[in-house]
Amino acid sequence: MPDQPNRVLVVSRQAARSETIAKALNKRGLEMLAFETTAAAAAALSETPADAALIEVTGDDPELVPLIQQIRGSAAHTGIPVVLVVADQAAPIVAAATEAGATEVLPRSSSTQTVAETLRSLLETGAVAPAEPHNARQGPGELWVVCGPRGGVGRTALATNLAVIAAETLRVALVDNVPRFGSALMAFNLPPQTPTWVEFSDLPPEEDILDRLTRHPSGVSVLPAPGRPELSDSVSPAAVSALIYRLTALADLVVVDQGGRLDNGGIELLESADHMILVGTPDNPGVVGLRGWLRICDQLQIPRARISVILNCVLPYHQVDAERAKRVLEQPVLTLPHGGIDGVRSLSGGEPLAWKHPSNRWVKAMRHLAVQISPEIGAKLNKH
C-alpha cells in the first residue's frame, strides 16, 4: 500500500452507499472525497486534488456532462480515470458522458468491491481520458441527423421520406446508423445482399463512395447498416462516421437515421449535424423523452436553433398538442398528421410514401417540414 493514498472524488447521493464505498476504497489504499451532487463536486473541483473520480449517475443529471468536461479541461485532473455507475448503460446521458470523457461505465448492480477494484486497476495501469473525437466534415453537403429517445416513433419513416423528397432535385444519400437492425434495407425493400457500411469501411479515400452506393428508384443513394450483430461489431464507429463525412463532399444532402441509444458515434454526429430532427409521439411519455434528449443537447452545447422537434402521427384524441409540448420543452414544435392506410401499407411494403403516394397529406406536410428545417435545401425542392 502506498504511503500517500490516491484520492478519489466520489459523487453519491446516498449516505449509506458512501460509507460502504469509503470502506472498500480504504481497503485498497484509496481515500474518498465525498460529494452529494455533481454540482457540488464541480464547485469544489479547483480546490480538490484527486487521482480518480467515481460518479453514481441518477436520472438525466444536467450537471453530469459539464462536470466531466470540467475535469477534462482542468490541468490537474485532465488524465484521471472517471468511472460512472449507472442504472441504464444504454441511456443517452451515459453516451453523452462517455463522449465527454468518462473512462469506464459500470452497472448499478456492481458491488462496491468491484467498483473499488476497477478504480485501483485503472490507477495502476495509468488509464487516460479517451481521445477527443475528430470532427472530419469534408464537404459542403448538408448533414441532417434524424433521431429520437424511443423506437417506434417513425424515425426511419421520416428519414427515408425526407431523403426521397430531396432526391427529386438533389443528390441525396441516406445512411442507416442503427447497428444490428438493417432498418434501411426494409424501408427501401432492398435485398439482403445489398452492400452495407461493412463492405465500404475499407474503401480507399480516393474512391467515389456515392457512385458505389445502391441507388433506389426514387433517386436516393442508400448506405444501409448490416442486419447481423456480428457484422456491425466488426466496424468501428469512427469508420462509419468517416464514411458519412466523406458523403458530405459528394452529395447535396446526407440524411442519417440515428438510433436512440446514441451509440456508433451518435454524439459526434449530433454535434456535427447542420440540422437535428428530433422525433417523438404526441403523448406524455413521448414528450418526457424529448425533454430528456433536449437536456442532453444543452449539456453538449448544441444550439437549440439547429434542432427541429417533430411530433409524428398527431390525431385529435392524442394527449399532447403542439402548444402544450412547446411549453414543456421550451422549444418550437412541429407536427405531422397520420399517414392513413397508405402510410401503413408503405411501411409494411418497403415503399417510401413520398415515392409511391406523393399527394398523401403526410407527404405534403413533410415537404413543408423540409423547408422549415432548412430554407436553403427547401428552396431547391420541387413545389407540389
Tab-separated table of C-alpha atoms in Angstrom:
chain	number	residue	atom	x	y	z
A	1	MET	CA	0.000	0.000	0.000
A	2	PRO	CA	1.453	3.419	-0.905
A	3	ASP	CA	2.453	5.875	1.824
A	4	GLN	CA	0.184	8.537	0.361
A	5	PRO	CA	-3.209	7.089	-0.651
A	6	ASN	CA	-4.697	8.001	-4.011
A	7	ARG	CA	-7.616	10.375	-3.630
A	8	VAL	CA	-10.918	9.531	-5.344
A	9	LEU	CA	-13.571	12.178	-5.924
A	10	VAL	CA	-16.884	10.386	-5.285
A	11	VAL	CA	-20.369	11.679	-6.133
A	12	SER	CA	-23.042	9.631	-4.342
A	13	ARG	CA	-26.411	10.853	-3.082
A	14	GLN	CA	-26.885	8.021	-0.566
A	15	ALA	CA	-25.030	8.380	2.728
A	16	ALA	CA	-25.146	4.640	3.444
A	17	ARG	CA	-23.772	3.863	-0.013
A	18	SER	CA	-20.979	6.423	0.509
A	19	GLU	CA	-19.938	4.698	3.714
A	20	THR	CA	-19.610	1.288	2.049
A	21	ILE	CA	-17.723	2.820	-0.886
A	22	ALA	CA	-15.349	4.552	1.532
A	23	LYS	CA	-14.593	1.252	3.288
A	24	ALA	CA	-13.986	-0.589	0.011
A	25	LEU	CA	-11.690	2.171	-1.262
A	26	ASN	CA	-9.794	2.358	2.018
A	27	LYS	CA	-9.005	-1.363	1.887
A	28	ARG	CA	-7.292	-0.743	-1.475
A	29	GLY	CA	-5.285	2.270	-0.376
A	30	LEU	CA	-7.708	4.841	-1.781
A	31	GLU	CA	-9.085	7.873	0.041
A	32	MET	CA	-12.627	9.114	-0.698
A	33	LEU	CA	-13.520	12.781	-1.197
A	34	ALA	CA	-17.313	12.674	-0.984
A	35	PHE	CA	-19.897	14.965	-2.603
A	36	GLU	CA	-23.664	14.507	-2.695
A	37	THR	CA	-24.219	16.136	-6.103
A	38	THR	CA	-22.331	16.718	-9.332
A	39	ALA	CA	-22.905	20.459	-8.903
A	40	ALA	CA	-21.178	20.421	-5.509
A	41	ALA	CA	-18.257	18.432	-6.936
A	42	ALA	CA	-17.922	20.880	-9.842
A	43	ALA	CA	-17.903	23.874	-7.498
A	44	ALA	CA	-15.107	22.372	-5.393
A	45	LEU	CA	-13.056	20.807	-8.216
A	46	SER	CA	-10.388	23.505	-8.469
A	47	GLU	CA	-9.586	23.091	-4.768
A	48	THR	CA	-9.900	19.276	-4.725
A	49	PRO	CA	-6.792	17.456	-5.998
A	50	ALA	CA	-7.881	13.961	-6.999
A	51	ASP	CA	-6.340	10.974	-8.774
A	52	ALA	CA	-9.659	9.475	-9.954
A	53	ALA	CA	-13.392	10.185	-9.993
A	54	LEU	CA	-16.372	7.949	-9.287
A	55	ILE	CA	-19.832	9.268	-10.192
A	56	GLU	CA	-23.096	7.494	-9.448
A	57	VAL	CA	-25.448	8.714	-12.192
A	58	THR	CA	-29.026	9.484	-11.180
A	59	GLY	CA	-31.604	10.214	-13.893
A	60	ASP	CA	-30.790	12.817	-16.545
A	61	ASP	CA	-28.465	14.810	-14.290
A	62	PRO	CA	-27.978	18.178	-16.094
A	63	GLU	CA	-24.622	18.720	-14.352
A	64	LEU	CA	-23.038	15.367	-15.243
A	65	VAL	CA	-21.571	16.202	-18.654
A	66	PRO	CA	-20.394	19.697	-17.563
A	67	LEU	CA	-18.575	18.109	-14.591
A	68	ILE	CA	-16.752	15.621	-16.816
A	69	GLN	CA	-15.892	18.390	-19.270
A	70	GLN	CA	-14.582	20.454	-16.370
A	71	ILE	CA	-12.424	17.536	-15.227
A	72	ARG	CA	-11.006	17.061	-18.704
A	73	GLY	CA	-10.359	20.796	-19.050
A	74	SER	CA	-8.515	21.022	-15.718
A	75	ALA	CA	-4.731	20.770	-15.869
A	76	ALA	CA	-4.738	18.987	-12.519
A	77	HIS	CA	-7.334	16.378	-13.499
A	78	THR	CA	-7.299	16.022	-17.283
A	79	GLY	CA	-5.875	12.461	-17.389
A	80	ILE	CA	-7.556	10.928	-14.338
A	81	PRO	CA	-9.858	7.905	-14.714
A	82	VAL	CA	-13.560	8.773	-14.459
A	83	VAL	CA	-15.828	5.833	-13.613
A	84	LEU	CA	-19.610	6.021	-13.899
A	85	VAL	CA	-22.040	3.764	-12.045
A	86	VAL	CA	-25.361	3.745	-13.911
A	87	ALA	CA	-28.766	2.080	-13.859
A	88	ASP	CA	-29.136	2.026	-17.663
A	89	GLN	CA	-25.928	1.671	-19.652
A	90	ALA	CA	-27.815	2.380	-22.895
A	91	ALA	CA	-29.243	5.734	-21.714
A	92	PRO	CA	-28.402	8.764	-23.891
A	93	ILE	CA	-26.987	10.606	-20.857
A	94	VAL	CA	-24.422	7.804	-20.456
A	95	ALA	CA	-23.392	8.079	-24.115
A	96	ALA	CA	-23.024	11.848	-23.701
A	97	ALA	CA	-20.914	11.404	-20.570
A	98	THR	CA	-18.704	8.843	-22.298
A	99	GLU	CA	-18.246	11.186	-25.233
A	100	ALA	CA	-17.291	13.953	-22.796
A	101	GLY	CA	-14.511	11.809	-21.381
A	102	ALA	CA	-15.747	9.144	-18.948
A	103	THR	CA	-13.300	6.237	-18.866
A	104	GLU	CA	-15.414	3.324	-17.653
A	105	VAL	CA	-19.128	2.555	-17.159
A	106	LEU	CA	-20.275	0.033	-14.550
A	107	PRO	CA	-23.844	-1.203	-13.925
A	108	ARG	CA	-25.608	-0.127	-10.739
A	109	SER	CA	-25.671	-3.797	-9.711
A	110	SER	CA	-21.864	-3.809	-9.316
A	111	SER	CA	-20.668	-4.417	-5.776
A	112	THR	CA	-18.632	-1.748	-4.023
A	113	GLN	CA	-15.711	-4.189	-4.133
A	114	THR	CA	-15.958	-4.378	-7.928
A	115	VAL	CA	-16.125	-0.593	-8.174
A	116	ALA	CA	-13.103	-0.158	-5.928
A	117	GLU	CA	-11.117	-2.828	-7.793
A	118	THR	CA	-11.904	-1.105	-11.109
A	119	LEU	CA	-10.606	2.213	-9.802
A	120	ARG	CA	-7.486	0.582	-8.364
A	121	SER	CA	-6.804	-1.194	-11.664
A	122	LEU	CA	-7.269	1.979	-13.726
A	123	LEU	CA	-4.903	3.873	-11.457
A	124	GLU	CA	-2.275	1.139	-11.678
A	125	THR	CA	-2.445	0.936	-15.475
A	126	GLY	CA	-2.271	4.714	-15.853
A	127	ALA	CA	-5.549	4.989	-17.799
A	128	VAL	CA	-6.059	8.304	-19.526
A	129	ALA	CA	-9.102	10.061	-20.901
A	130	PRO	CA	-10.404	8.914	-24.283
A	131	ALA	CA	-9.170	10.994	-27.183
A	132	GLU	CA	-11.398	13.819	-28.268
A	133	PRO	CA	-13.386	12.854	-31.367
A	134	HIS	CA	-12.160	14.414	-34.566
A	135	ASN	CA	-14.738	16.416	-36.454
A	136	ALA	CA	-13.908	15.475	-40.028
A	137	ARG	CA	-16.561	17.246	-42.057
A	138	GLN	CA	-15.223	17.068	-45.584
A	139	GLY	CA	-17.697	18.838	-47.817
A	140	PRO	CA	-20.421	21.453	-48.257
A	141	GLY	CA	-23.313	18.997	-48.388
A	142	GLU	CA	-25.804	19.426	-45.551
A	143	LEU	CA	-25.878	16.773	-42.828
A	144	TRP	CA	-29.268	16.012	-41.244
A	145	VAL	CA	-29.461	13.590	-38.321
A	146	VAL	CA	-32.908	12.130	-37.608
A	147	CYS	CA	-33.075	10.821	-34.048
A	148	GLY	CA	-35.334	10.257	-31.052
A	149	PRO	CA	-35.305	8.954	-27.495
A	150	ARG	CA	-37.504	5.933	-28.266
A	151	GLY	CA	-38.007	3.423	-31.014
A	152	GLY	CA	-41.289	3.022	-32.871
A	153	VAL	CA	-41.934	6.763	-33.306
A	154	GLY	CA	-41.463	6.874	-37.074
A	155	ARG	CA	-37.826	7.961	-37.117
A	156	THR	CA	-36.861	5.725	-40.052
A	157	ALA	CA	-40.008	6.695	-41.974
A	158	LEU	CA	-39.152	10.387	-41.574
A	159	ALA	CA	-35.527	9.880	-42.583
A	160	THR	CA	-36.317	7.829	-45.689
A	161	ASN	CA	-39.136	10.079	-46.883
A	162	LEU	CA	-37.172	13.289	-46.324
A	163	ALA	CA	-34.424	11.729	-48.434
A	164	VAL	CA	-36.894	10.742	-51.182
A	165	ILE	CA	-38.417	14.232	-51.315
A	166	ALA	CA	-34.998	15.871	-51.570
A	167	ALA	CA	-33.769	13.350	-54.162
A	168	GLU	CA	-36.278	14.689	-56.705
A	169	THR	CA	-33.908	17.601	-57.340
A	170	LEU	CA	-30.727	16.940	-55.328
A	171	ARG	CA	-28.014	14.333	-54.866
A	172	VAL	CA	-29.027	12.611	-51.640
A	173	ALA	CA	-27.545	9.831	-49.516
A	174	LEU	CA	-29.423	8.038	-46.728
A	175	VAL	CA	-27.229	6.402	-44.056
A	176	ASP	CA	-28.629	3.891	-41.576
A	177	ASN	CA	-26.576	4.341	-38.397
A	178	VAL	CA	-28.634	1.954	-36.263
A	179	PRO	CA	-26.405	-1.124	-35.946
A	180	ARG	CA	-27.805	-4.657	-35.925
A	181	PHE	CA	-31.276	-3.976	-37.321
A	182	GLY	CA	-30.920	-3.119	-41.017
A	183	SER	CA	-33.898	-0.725	-40.970
A	184	ALA	CA	-32.973	0.980	-44.248
A	185	LEU	CA	-32.902	-2.365	-46.040
A	186	MET	CA	-36.528	-2.900	-45.053
A	187	ALA	CA	-37.650	0.712	-45.580
A	188	PHE	CA	-36.443	0.628	-49.198
A	189	ASN	CA	-37.205	-3.094	-49.690
A	190	LEU	CA	-33.599	-3.775	-50.660
A	191	PRO	CA	-32.288	-7.361	-50.943
A	192	PRO	CA	-30.273	-8.753	-48.014
A	193	GLN	CA	-27.112	-8.904	-50.127
A	194	THR	CA	-27.117	-5.089	-50.605
A	195	PRO	CA	-23.652	-3.719	-49.643
A	196	THR	CA	-23.657	-2.104	-46.191
A	197	TRP	CA	-21.138	0.098	-44.417
A	198	VAL	CA	-19.227	-3.082	-43.548
A	199	GLU	CA	-18.268	-3.537	-47.207
A	200	PHE	CA	-17.439	0.159	-47.655
A	201	SER	CA	-15.435	0.680	-44.456
A	202	ASP	CA	-12.101	-0.096	-46.167
A	203	LEU	CA	-12.808	1.837	-49.370
A	204	PRO	CA	-9.749	3.987	-50.243
A	205	PRO	CA	-10.275	7.750	-49.729
A	206	GLU	CA	-9.812	8.487	-53.421
A	207	GLU	CA	-12.773	6.266	-54.373
A	208	ASP	CA	-16.154	7.943	-55.029
A	209	ILE	CA	-18.315	6.258	-52.419
A	210	LEU	CA	-21.533	7.943	-53.573
A	211	ASP	CA	-21.377	6.312	-57.002
A	212	ARG	CA	-20.829	2.906	-55.408
A	213	LEU	CA	-23.906	3.027	-53.148
A	214	THR	CA	-27.101	1.222	-54.088
A	215	ARG	CA	-29.419	3.666	-55.878
A	216	HIS	CA	-33.108	3.245	-55.090
A	217	PRO	CA	-35.552	4.031	-57.969
A	218	SER	CA	-36.586	7.158	-56.051
A	219	GLY	CA	-33.078	8.530	-56.595
A	220	VAL	CA	-31.790	8.054	-53.040
A	221	SER	CA	-28.334	6.504	-52.636
A	222	VAL	CA	-28.591	4.157	-49.649
A	223	LEU	CA	-25.843	3.142	-47.230
A	224	PRO	CA	-27.542	0.521	-45.026
A	225	ALA	CA	-26.472	-0.895	-41.699
A	226	PRO	CA	-25.919	-4.660	-41.593
A	227	GLY	CA	-28.734	-6.717	-40.166
A	228	ARG	CA	-26.477	-9.098	-38.209
A	229	PRO	CA	-24.884	-8.054	-34.895
A	230	GLU	CA	-21.555	-9.774	-35.522
A	231	LEU	CA	-21.134	-7.789	-38.756
A	232	SER	CA	-21.990	-4.475	-37.102
A	233	ASP	CA	-19.438	-5.059	-34.371
A	234	SER	CA	-16.701	-5.610	-36.954
A	235	VAL	CA	-16.661	-1.915	-37.946
A	236	SER	CA	-15.694	0.862	-35.548
A	237	PRO	CA	-17.993	3.887	-35.027
A	238	ALA	CA	-15.157	6.122	-36.238
A	239	ALA	CA	-15.064	4.249	-39.569
A	240	VAL	CA	-18.823	4.715	-40.065
A	241	SER	CA	-18.575	8.411	-39.203
A	242	ALA	CA	-15.738	8.776	-41.705
A	243	LEU	CA	-17.975	7.343	-44.449
A	244	ILE	CA	-20.746	9.784	-43.525
A	245	TYR	CA	-18.381	12.755	-43.645
A	246	ARG	CA	-16.984	11.611	-46.996
A	247	LEU	CA	-20.510	11.632	-48.379
A	248	THR	CA	-20.929	15.315	-47.421
A	249	ALA	CA	-18.256	16.088	-50.025
A	250	LEU	CA	-20.199	14.295	-52.757
A	251	ALA	CA	-23.913	14.718	-52.006
A	252	ASP	CA	-26.035	17.834	-51.603
A	253	LEU	CA	-27.739	16.276	-48.589
A	254	VAL	CA	-26.818	13.379	-46.294
A	255	VAL	CA	-29.649	12.106	-44.078
A	256	VAL	CA	-28.635	9.877	-41.149
A	257	ASP	CA	-31.110	7.610	-39.384
A	258	GLN	CA	-29.602	7.614	-35.869
A	259	GLY	CA	-30.578	5.226	-33.091
A	260	GLY	CA	-31.971	6.388	-29.770
A	261	ARG	CA	-29.044	4.892	-27.831
A	262	LEU	CA	-26.635	7.375	-29.440
A	263	ASP	CA	-24.130	4.584	-29.967
A	264	ASN	CA	-21.985	4.157	-33.076
A	265	GLY	CA	-20.599	7.694	-32.885
A	266	GLY	CA	-24.024	9.287	-32.439
A	267	ILE	CA	-22.869	12.093	-30.141
A	268	GLU	CA	-20.257	13.278	-32.633
A	269	LEU	CA	-22.822	13.204	-35.429
A	270	LEU	CA	-25.253	15.321	-33.395
A	271	GLU	CA	-22.510	17.850	-32.734
A	272	SER	CA	-21.518	17.899	-36.439
A	273	ALA	CA	-25.005	17.980	-37.941
A	274	ASP	CA	-26.313	21.056	-39.703
A	275	HIS	CA	-29.779	20.068	-38.515
A	276	MET	CA	-31.004	17.599	-35.910
A	277	ILE	CA	-34.548	16.295	-36.424
A	278	LEU	CA	-35.820	15.034	-33.090
A	279	VAL	CA	-38.864	12.767	-33.438
A	280	GLY	CA	-41.363	11.881	-30.735
A	281	THR	CA	-45.003	10.995	-30.213
A	282	PRO	CA	-47.880	13.223	-29.018
A	283	ASP	CA	-48.286	11.648	-25.588
A	284	ASN	CA	-46.878	12.269	-22.118
A	285	PRO	CA	-44.123	9.597	-22.208
A	286	GLY	CA	-43.081	10.797	-25.647
A	287	VAL	CA	-42.754	14.430	-24.565
A	288	VAL	CA	-40.901	13.470	-21.377
A	289	GLY	CA	-38.403	11.547	-23.511
A	290	LEU	CA	-37.967	14.535	-25.827
A	291	ARG	CA	-37.332	16.806	-22.841
A	292	GLY	CA	-34.599	14.468	-21.571
A	293	TRP	CA	-32.972	14.417	-25.004
A	294	LEU	CA	-33.020	18.222	-25.257
A	295	ARG	CA	-31.367	18.483	-21.849
A	296	ILE	CA	-28.559	16.272	-23.097
A	297	CYS	CA	-28.210	18.520	-26.150
A	298	ASP	CA	-27.990	21.520	-23.823
A	299	GLN	CA	-25.201	19.809	-21.886
A	300	LEU	CA	-23.378	19.176	-25.172
A	301	GLN	CA	-23.902	22.868	-26.019
A	302	ILE	CA	-25.728	22.049	-29.252
A	303	PRO	CA	-27.656	25.207	-30.212
A	304	ARG	CA	-31.423	24.803	-29.980
A	305	ALA	CA	-31.682	26.675	-33.303
A	306	ARG	CA	-30.230	23.595	-35.038
A	307	ILE	CA	-32.865	21.284	-33.539
A	308	SER	CA	-36.291	20.661	-35.082
A	309	VAL	CA	-38.694	18.823	-32.760
A	310	ILE	CA	-41.363	16.777	-34.534
A	311	LEU	CA	-44.495	15.181	-33.083
A	312	ASN	CA	-45.347	12.430	-35.554
A	313	CYS	CA	-48.774	10.976	-36.446
A	314	VAL	CA	-50.823	13.514	-34.500
A	315	LEU	CA	-54.538	12.682	-34.151
A	316	PRO	CA	-57.305	14.751	-32.476
A	317	TYR	CA	-57.566	12.464	-29.452
A	318	HIS	CA	-53.882	12.497	-28.522
A	319	GLN	CA	-52.907	13.715	-25.057
A	320	VAL	CA	-50.438	16.403	-26.089
A	321	ASP	CA	-50.782	19.043	-28.784
A	322	ALA	CA	-48.013	21.215	-30.213
A	323	GLU	CA	-48.683	24.179	-27.918
A	324	ARG	CA	-48.533	22.115	-24.768
A	325	ALA	CA	-45.391	20.336	-25.948
A	326	LYS	CA	-43.828	23.700	-26.765
A	327	ARG	CA	-44.410	24.911	-23.205
A	328	VAL	CA	-42.963	21.747	-21.672
A	329	LEU	CA	-39.940	21.566	-23.982
A	330	GLU	CA	-39.304	25.321	-24.201
A	331	GLN	CA	-38.745	24.705	-27.891
A	332	PRO	CA	-40.834	25.235	-31.062
A	333	VAL	CA	-42.649	22.037	-32.035
A	334	LEU	CA	-43.756	20.919	-35.497
A	335	THR	CA	-46.388	18.264	-36.157
A	336	LEU	CA	-47.094	15.647	-38.806
A	337	PRO	CA	-50.523	14.066	-39.364
A	338	HIS	CA	-51.158	10.356	-39.557
A	339	GLY	CA	-50.340	8.879	-42.973
A	340	GLY	CA	-53.558	6.854	-43.109
A	341	ILE	CA	-53.899	3.492	-44.821
A	342	ASP	CA	-51.344	4.468	-47.478
A	343	GLY	CA	-48.824	5.096	-44.719
A	344	VAL	CA	-49.458	1.706	-43.137
A	345	ARG	CA	-49.110	-0.076	-46.478
A	346	SER	CA	-45.956	1.873	-47.244
A	347	LEU	CA	-44.302	0.723	-44.031
A	348	SER	CA	-45.251	-2.910	-44.499
A	349	GLY	CA	-44.318	-2.975	-48.183
A	350	GLY	CA	-40.979	-1.195	-48.019
A	351	GLU	CA	-42.045	1.567	-50.426
A	352	PRO	CA	-41.428	5.119	-49.161
A	353	LEU	CA	-44.697	7.031	-49.046
A	354	ALA	CA	-43.211	10.080	-50.795
A	355	TRP	CA	-42.250	7.879	-53.735
A	356	LYS	CA	-45.485	5.919	-54.140
A	357	HIS	CA	-48.064	8.444	-52.884
A	358	PRO	CA	-46.607	11.960	-53.298
A	359	SER	CA	-50.042	13.578	-52.828
A	360	ASN	CA	-50.636	11.974	-49.410
A	361	ARG	CA	-51.277	14.606	-46.713
A	362	TRP	CA	-48.408	13.265	-44.594
A	363	VAL	CA	-46.034	13.688	-47.546
A	364	LYS	CA	-47.296	17.213	-48.202
A	365	ALA	CA	-46.676	18.043	-44.557
A	366	MET	CA	-43.186	16.542	-44.902
A	367	ARG	CA	-42.408	18.866	-47.815
A	368	HIS	CA	-43.429	21.840	-45.699
A	369	LEU	CA	-41.360	20.427	-42.855
A	370	ALA	CA	-38.230	20.168	-45.023
A	371	VAL	CA	-38.496	23.862	-45.885
A	372	GLN	CA	-38.790	24.748	-42.186
A	373	ILE	CA	-35.809	22.583	-41.263
A	374	SER	CA	-33.527	24.138	-43.882
A	375	PRO	CA	-34.655	27.059	-46.054
A	376	GLU	CA	-31.518	26.512	-48.184
A	377	ILE	CA	-32.479	22.937	-49.053
A	378	GLY	CA	-36.174	23.819	-49.146
A	379	ALA	CA	-35.607	26.398	-51.865
A	380	LYS	CA	-34.250	23.673	-54.148
A	381	LEU	CA	-37.107	21.228	-53.712
A	382	ASN	CA	-39.911	20.585	-56.207
A	383	LYS	CA	-43.101	22.515	-55.477
A	384	HIS	CA	-46.157	20.216	-55.424
